[in-house]
Coordinates of C-alpha atoms in Angstrom, one line a residue:
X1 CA 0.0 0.0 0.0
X2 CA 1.2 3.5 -1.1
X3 CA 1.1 5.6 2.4
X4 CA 1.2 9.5 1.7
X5 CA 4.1 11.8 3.8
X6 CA 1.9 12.6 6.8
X7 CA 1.3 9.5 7.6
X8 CA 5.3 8.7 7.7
X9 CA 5.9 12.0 9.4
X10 CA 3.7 10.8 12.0
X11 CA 5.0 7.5 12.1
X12 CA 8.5 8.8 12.8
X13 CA 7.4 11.0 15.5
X14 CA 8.1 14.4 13.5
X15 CA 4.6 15.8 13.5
X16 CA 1.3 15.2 15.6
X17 CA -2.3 13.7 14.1
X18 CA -3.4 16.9 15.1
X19 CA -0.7 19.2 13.1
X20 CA -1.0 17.1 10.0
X21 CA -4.7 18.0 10.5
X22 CA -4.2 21.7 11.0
X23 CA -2.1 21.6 7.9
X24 CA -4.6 20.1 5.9
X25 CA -7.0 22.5 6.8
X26 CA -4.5 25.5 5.5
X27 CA -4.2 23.8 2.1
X28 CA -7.7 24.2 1.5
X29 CA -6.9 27.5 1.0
X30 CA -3.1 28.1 0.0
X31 CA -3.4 24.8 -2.4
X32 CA 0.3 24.1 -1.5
X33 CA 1.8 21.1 -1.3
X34 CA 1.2 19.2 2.5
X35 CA 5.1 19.0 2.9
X36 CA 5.6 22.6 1.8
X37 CA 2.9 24.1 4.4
X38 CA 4.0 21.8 7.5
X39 CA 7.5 23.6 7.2
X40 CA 5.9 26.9 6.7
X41 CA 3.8 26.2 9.9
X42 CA 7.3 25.5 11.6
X43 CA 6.2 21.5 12.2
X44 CA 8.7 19.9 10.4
X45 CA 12.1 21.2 8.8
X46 CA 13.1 20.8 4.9
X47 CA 15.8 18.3 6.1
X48 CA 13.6 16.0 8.4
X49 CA 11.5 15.6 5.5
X50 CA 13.6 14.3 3.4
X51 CA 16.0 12.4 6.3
X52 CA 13.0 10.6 6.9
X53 CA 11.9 9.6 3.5
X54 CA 15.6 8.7 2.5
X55 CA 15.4 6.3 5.6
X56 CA 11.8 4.8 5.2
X57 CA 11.6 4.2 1.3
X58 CA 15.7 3.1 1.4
X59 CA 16.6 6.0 -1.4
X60 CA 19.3 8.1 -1.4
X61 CA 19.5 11.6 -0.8
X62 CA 21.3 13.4 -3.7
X63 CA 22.4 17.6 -3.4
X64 CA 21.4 18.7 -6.4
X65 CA 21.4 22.4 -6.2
X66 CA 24.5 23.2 -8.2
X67 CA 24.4 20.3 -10.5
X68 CA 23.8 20.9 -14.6
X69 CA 21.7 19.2 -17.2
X70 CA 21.4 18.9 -21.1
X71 CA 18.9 20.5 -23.2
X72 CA 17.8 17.0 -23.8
X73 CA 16.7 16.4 -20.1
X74 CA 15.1 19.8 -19.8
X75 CA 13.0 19.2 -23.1
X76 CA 11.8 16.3 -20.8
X77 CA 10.6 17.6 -18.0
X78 CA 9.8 21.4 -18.8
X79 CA 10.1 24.2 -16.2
X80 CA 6.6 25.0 -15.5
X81 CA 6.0 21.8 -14.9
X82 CA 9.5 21.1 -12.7
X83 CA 8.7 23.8 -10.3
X84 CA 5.1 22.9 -10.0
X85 CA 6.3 19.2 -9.3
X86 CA 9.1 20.1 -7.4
X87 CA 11.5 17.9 -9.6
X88 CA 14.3 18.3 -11.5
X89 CA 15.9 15.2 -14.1
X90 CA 19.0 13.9 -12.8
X91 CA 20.2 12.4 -15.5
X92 CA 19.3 9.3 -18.1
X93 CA 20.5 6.0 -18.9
X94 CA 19.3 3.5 -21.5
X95 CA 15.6 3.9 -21.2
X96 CA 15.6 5.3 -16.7
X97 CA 15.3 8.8 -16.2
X98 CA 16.7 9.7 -12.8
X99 CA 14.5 12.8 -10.9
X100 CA 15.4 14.4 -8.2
X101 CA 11.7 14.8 -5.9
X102 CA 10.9 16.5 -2.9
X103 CA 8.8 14.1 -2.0
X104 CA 9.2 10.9 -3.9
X105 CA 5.7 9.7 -2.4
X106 CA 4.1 11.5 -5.2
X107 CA 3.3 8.9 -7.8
X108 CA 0.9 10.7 -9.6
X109 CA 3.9 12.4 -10.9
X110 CA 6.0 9.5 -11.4
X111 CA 3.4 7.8 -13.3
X112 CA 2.6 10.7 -15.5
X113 CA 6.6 11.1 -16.9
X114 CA 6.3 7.4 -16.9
X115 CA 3.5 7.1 -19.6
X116 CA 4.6 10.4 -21.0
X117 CA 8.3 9.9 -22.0
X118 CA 7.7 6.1 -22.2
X119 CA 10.4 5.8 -19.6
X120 CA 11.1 4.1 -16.2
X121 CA 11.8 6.3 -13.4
X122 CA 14.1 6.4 -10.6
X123 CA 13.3 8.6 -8.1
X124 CA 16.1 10.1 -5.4
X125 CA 15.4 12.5 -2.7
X126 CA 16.6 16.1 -3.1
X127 CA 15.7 19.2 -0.9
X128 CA 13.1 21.6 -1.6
X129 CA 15.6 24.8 -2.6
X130 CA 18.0 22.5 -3.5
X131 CA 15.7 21.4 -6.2
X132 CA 14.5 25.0 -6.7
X133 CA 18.1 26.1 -7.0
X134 CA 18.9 23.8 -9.9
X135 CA 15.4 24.6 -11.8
X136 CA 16.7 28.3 -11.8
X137 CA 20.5 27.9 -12.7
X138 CA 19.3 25.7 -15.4
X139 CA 16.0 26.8 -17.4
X140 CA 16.9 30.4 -16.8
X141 CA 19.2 30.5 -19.7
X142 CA 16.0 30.0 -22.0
X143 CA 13.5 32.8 -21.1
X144 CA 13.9 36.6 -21.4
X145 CA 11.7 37.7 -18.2
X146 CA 11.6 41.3 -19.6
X147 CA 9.2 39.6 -22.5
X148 CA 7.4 37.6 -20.4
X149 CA 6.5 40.3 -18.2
X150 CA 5.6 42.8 -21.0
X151 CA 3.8 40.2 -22.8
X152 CA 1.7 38.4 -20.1
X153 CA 1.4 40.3 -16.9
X154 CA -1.5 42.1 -16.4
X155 CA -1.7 44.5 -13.2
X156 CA -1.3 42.6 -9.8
X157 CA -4.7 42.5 -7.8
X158 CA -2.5 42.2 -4.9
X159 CA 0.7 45.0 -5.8
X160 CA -0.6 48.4 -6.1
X161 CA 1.9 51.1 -6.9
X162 CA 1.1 54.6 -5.2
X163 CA 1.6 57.5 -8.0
X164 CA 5.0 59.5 -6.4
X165 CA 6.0 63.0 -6.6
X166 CA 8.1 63.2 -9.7
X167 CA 11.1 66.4 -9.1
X168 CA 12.5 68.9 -11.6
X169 CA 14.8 67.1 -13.9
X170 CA 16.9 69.2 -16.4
X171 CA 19.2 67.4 -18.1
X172 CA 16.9 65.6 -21.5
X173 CA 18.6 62.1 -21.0
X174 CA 17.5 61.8 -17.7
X175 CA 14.4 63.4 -18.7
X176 CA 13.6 60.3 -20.8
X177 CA 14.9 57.9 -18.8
X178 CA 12.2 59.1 -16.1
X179 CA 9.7 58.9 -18.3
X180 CA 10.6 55.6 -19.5
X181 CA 10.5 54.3 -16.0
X182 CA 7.2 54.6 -15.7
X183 CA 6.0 52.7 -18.8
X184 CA 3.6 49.8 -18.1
X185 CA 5.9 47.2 -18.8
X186 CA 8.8 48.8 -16.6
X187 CA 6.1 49.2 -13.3
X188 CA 5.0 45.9 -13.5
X189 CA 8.4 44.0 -13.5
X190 CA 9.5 46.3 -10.8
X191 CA 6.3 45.1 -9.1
X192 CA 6.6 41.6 -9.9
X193 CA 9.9 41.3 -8.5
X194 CA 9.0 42.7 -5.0
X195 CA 5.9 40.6 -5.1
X196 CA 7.7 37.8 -6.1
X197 CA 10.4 38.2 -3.0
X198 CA 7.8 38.9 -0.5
X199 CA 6.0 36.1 -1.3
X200 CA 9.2 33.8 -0.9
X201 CA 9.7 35.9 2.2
X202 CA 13.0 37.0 0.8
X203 CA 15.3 39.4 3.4
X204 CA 17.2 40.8 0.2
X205 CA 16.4 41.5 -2.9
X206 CA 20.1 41.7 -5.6
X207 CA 19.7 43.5 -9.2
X208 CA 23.5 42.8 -10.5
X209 CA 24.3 43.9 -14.1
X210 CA 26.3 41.4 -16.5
X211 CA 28.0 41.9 -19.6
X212 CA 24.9 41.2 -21.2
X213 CA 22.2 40.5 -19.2
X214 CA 20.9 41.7 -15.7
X215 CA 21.1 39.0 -12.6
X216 CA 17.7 39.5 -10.0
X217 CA 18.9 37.4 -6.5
X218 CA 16.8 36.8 -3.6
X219 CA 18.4 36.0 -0.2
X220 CA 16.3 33.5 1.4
X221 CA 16.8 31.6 4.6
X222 CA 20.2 33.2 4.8
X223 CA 21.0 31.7 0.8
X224 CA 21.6 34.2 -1.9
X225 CA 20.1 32.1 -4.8
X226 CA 19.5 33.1 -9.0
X227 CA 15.6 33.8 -9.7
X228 CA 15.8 34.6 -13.0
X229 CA 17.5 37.4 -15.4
X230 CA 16.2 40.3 -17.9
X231 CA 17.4 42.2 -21.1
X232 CA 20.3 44.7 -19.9
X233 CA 18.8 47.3 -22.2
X234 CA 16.0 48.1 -19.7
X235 CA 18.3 48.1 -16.8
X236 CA 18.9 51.8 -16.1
X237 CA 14.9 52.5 -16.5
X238 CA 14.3 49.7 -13.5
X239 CA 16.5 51.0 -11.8
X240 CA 15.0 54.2 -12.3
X241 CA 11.9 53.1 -11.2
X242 CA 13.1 51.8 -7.9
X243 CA 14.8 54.7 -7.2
X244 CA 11.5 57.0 -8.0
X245 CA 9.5 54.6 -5.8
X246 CA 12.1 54.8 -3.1
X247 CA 12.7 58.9 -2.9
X248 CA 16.2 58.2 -4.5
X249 CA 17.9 60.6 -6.8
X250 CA 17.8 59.3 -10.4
X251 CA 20.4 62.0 -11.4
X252 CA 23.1 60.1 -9.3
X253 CA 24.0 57.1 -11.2
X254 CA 27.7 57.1 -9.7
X255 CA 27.7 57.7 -6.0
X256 CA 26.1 55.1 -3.2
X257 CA 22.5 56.3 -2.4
X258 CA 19.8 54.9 0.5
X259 CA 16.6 55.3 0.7
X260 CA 13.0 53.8 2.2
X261 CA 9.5 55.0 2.5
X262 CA 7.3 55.6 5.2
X263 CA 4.0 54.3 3.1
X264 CA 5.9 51.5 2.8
X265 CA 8.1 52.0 -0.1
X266 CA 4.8 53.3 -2.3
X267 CA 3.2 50.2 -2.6
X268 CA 1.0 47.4 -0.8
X269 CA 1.6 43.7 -1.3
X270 CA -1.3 42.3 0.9
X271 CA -0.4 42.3 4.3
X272 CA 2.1 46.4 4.0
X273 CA 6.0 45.7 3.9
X274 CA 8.8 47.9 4.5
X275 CA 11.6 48.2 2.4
X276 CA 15.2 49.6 2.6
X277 CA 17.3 50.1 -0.2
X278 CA 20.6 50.7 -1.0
X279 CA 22.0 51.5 -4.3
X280 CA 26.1 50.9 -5.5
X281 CA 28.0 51.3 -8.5
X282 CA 29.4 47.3 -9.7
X283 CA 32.3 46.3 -11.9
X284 CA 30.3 44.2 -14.4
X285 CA 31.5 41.0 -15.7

């Protein structure tokens, strides 16, 4: 008989009947995954999870964070459905596909690459950010997020952007460049990546220029991990932006500048967040 993870976790003493029932309760309405909410709720860590499956089902734990795949594997399993899944393709041999799973108790899954790719599967146990980690380091490459934003976002029902006092600017360049920052396409990505580091209750958020792209970081749980990238040509009008929002001077592009906002920042997210920022000139690379 197949037993599902709260059953284990109780079995191994990790969580009570009654917290397993608690957290089934809060997936009625978050529609998260039962392992995912019972370390939000503080019942269970990442690691016990997945100690205690390595130990019950006799598979092995592999760290897959910083490991790197083939355009074959990732044609396999796609992004979207990786991240939703919380799996990420090992490798493949002969006609066995080896994932990496959260939690390798979800068959559903397994069966569905199974009949899909026509292909046995060996599941392994990875952590949740490790698994995370790899998806980004390794599907990023593929997507420009500047299009995806400007193509499919519509406005946030939850991110509203308070209209800010704009300043006398005489020089024409930076004239444009304000005006440029607030452009539809420019406000929402700024939005977007707040939104999308509050919701991963991220303590820093990291905008690094490259040679030829721009790098956006979130430091969560302490980690400074790679969410995903966009087009460098946009770079000075987001940065713009979140200066603008954040009573910065958009006429200093050279010196160190650091701002906040008492209405938090200009913006709401659901439940209001405050926001410091600091702003630095890089060497690029």
């Amino acid at each position: 008989m197949r037993k599902k993870l709260g059953e284990i976790l109780i079995e191994s003493g990790l969580i009570t009947e009654e917290q397993l029932n608690h957290a089934l309760t809060v997936q009625k309405t978050k529609k998260q995954r039962i392992g995912k909410i019972l370390i939000e709720l503080g019942f269970v860590t990442n690691e016990q999870i997945a100690e205690t499956l390595a130990e019950k089902l006799n598979l092995q734990i592999i760290h897959c964070a910083d490991h790197k795949i083939p355009d074959a594997l990732k044609k396999l399993i796609p992004k979207d459905f990786a991240k939703d899944k919380l799996v990420f393709p090992i490798g493949k041999k002969d006609n066995t596909l080896i994932l990496a799973m959260a939690v390798p108790l979800d068959y559903r899954t397994i069966d569905a690459i199974s009949f899909r790719e026509h292909l046995m599967v060996l599941p392994v146990i990875s952590y949740y950010w490790a698994i995370l980690r790899a998806i980004e380091q390794n599907y990023v490459e593929d997507e420009n997020v500047f299009d995806v934003f400007s193509a499919n976002i519509t406005a946030d029902k939850d991110v509203k952007f308070i209209e800010e006092k704009g300043s006398d600017i005489d020089n024409a360049n930076i004239e444009v460049l304000y005006l440029k920052s607030k452009s539809p396409p420019i406000v929402k990505l700024v939005a977007m990546i707040i939104a999308e580091a509050a919701k991963a209750m991220a303590s820093d958020i990291h905008i690094e220029p490259r040679e030829k792209y721009v790098q956006v970081k979130f430091r969560i749980d302490g980690e400074l991990r790679n969410i995903f990238k966009y087009d460098k040509n946009i770079h000075d009008s987001v940065i713009s932006r979140v200066k603008i929002i954040s009573n910065l001077n958009i006429t200093n592009r050279r010196l160190p500048q650091d701002g906040c906002d008492e209405k938090p920042l200009g913006f709401s997210i659901v439940n209001n967040i405050s926001l410091y920022l600091s702003s630095a000139s890089v060497v690029t690379y």
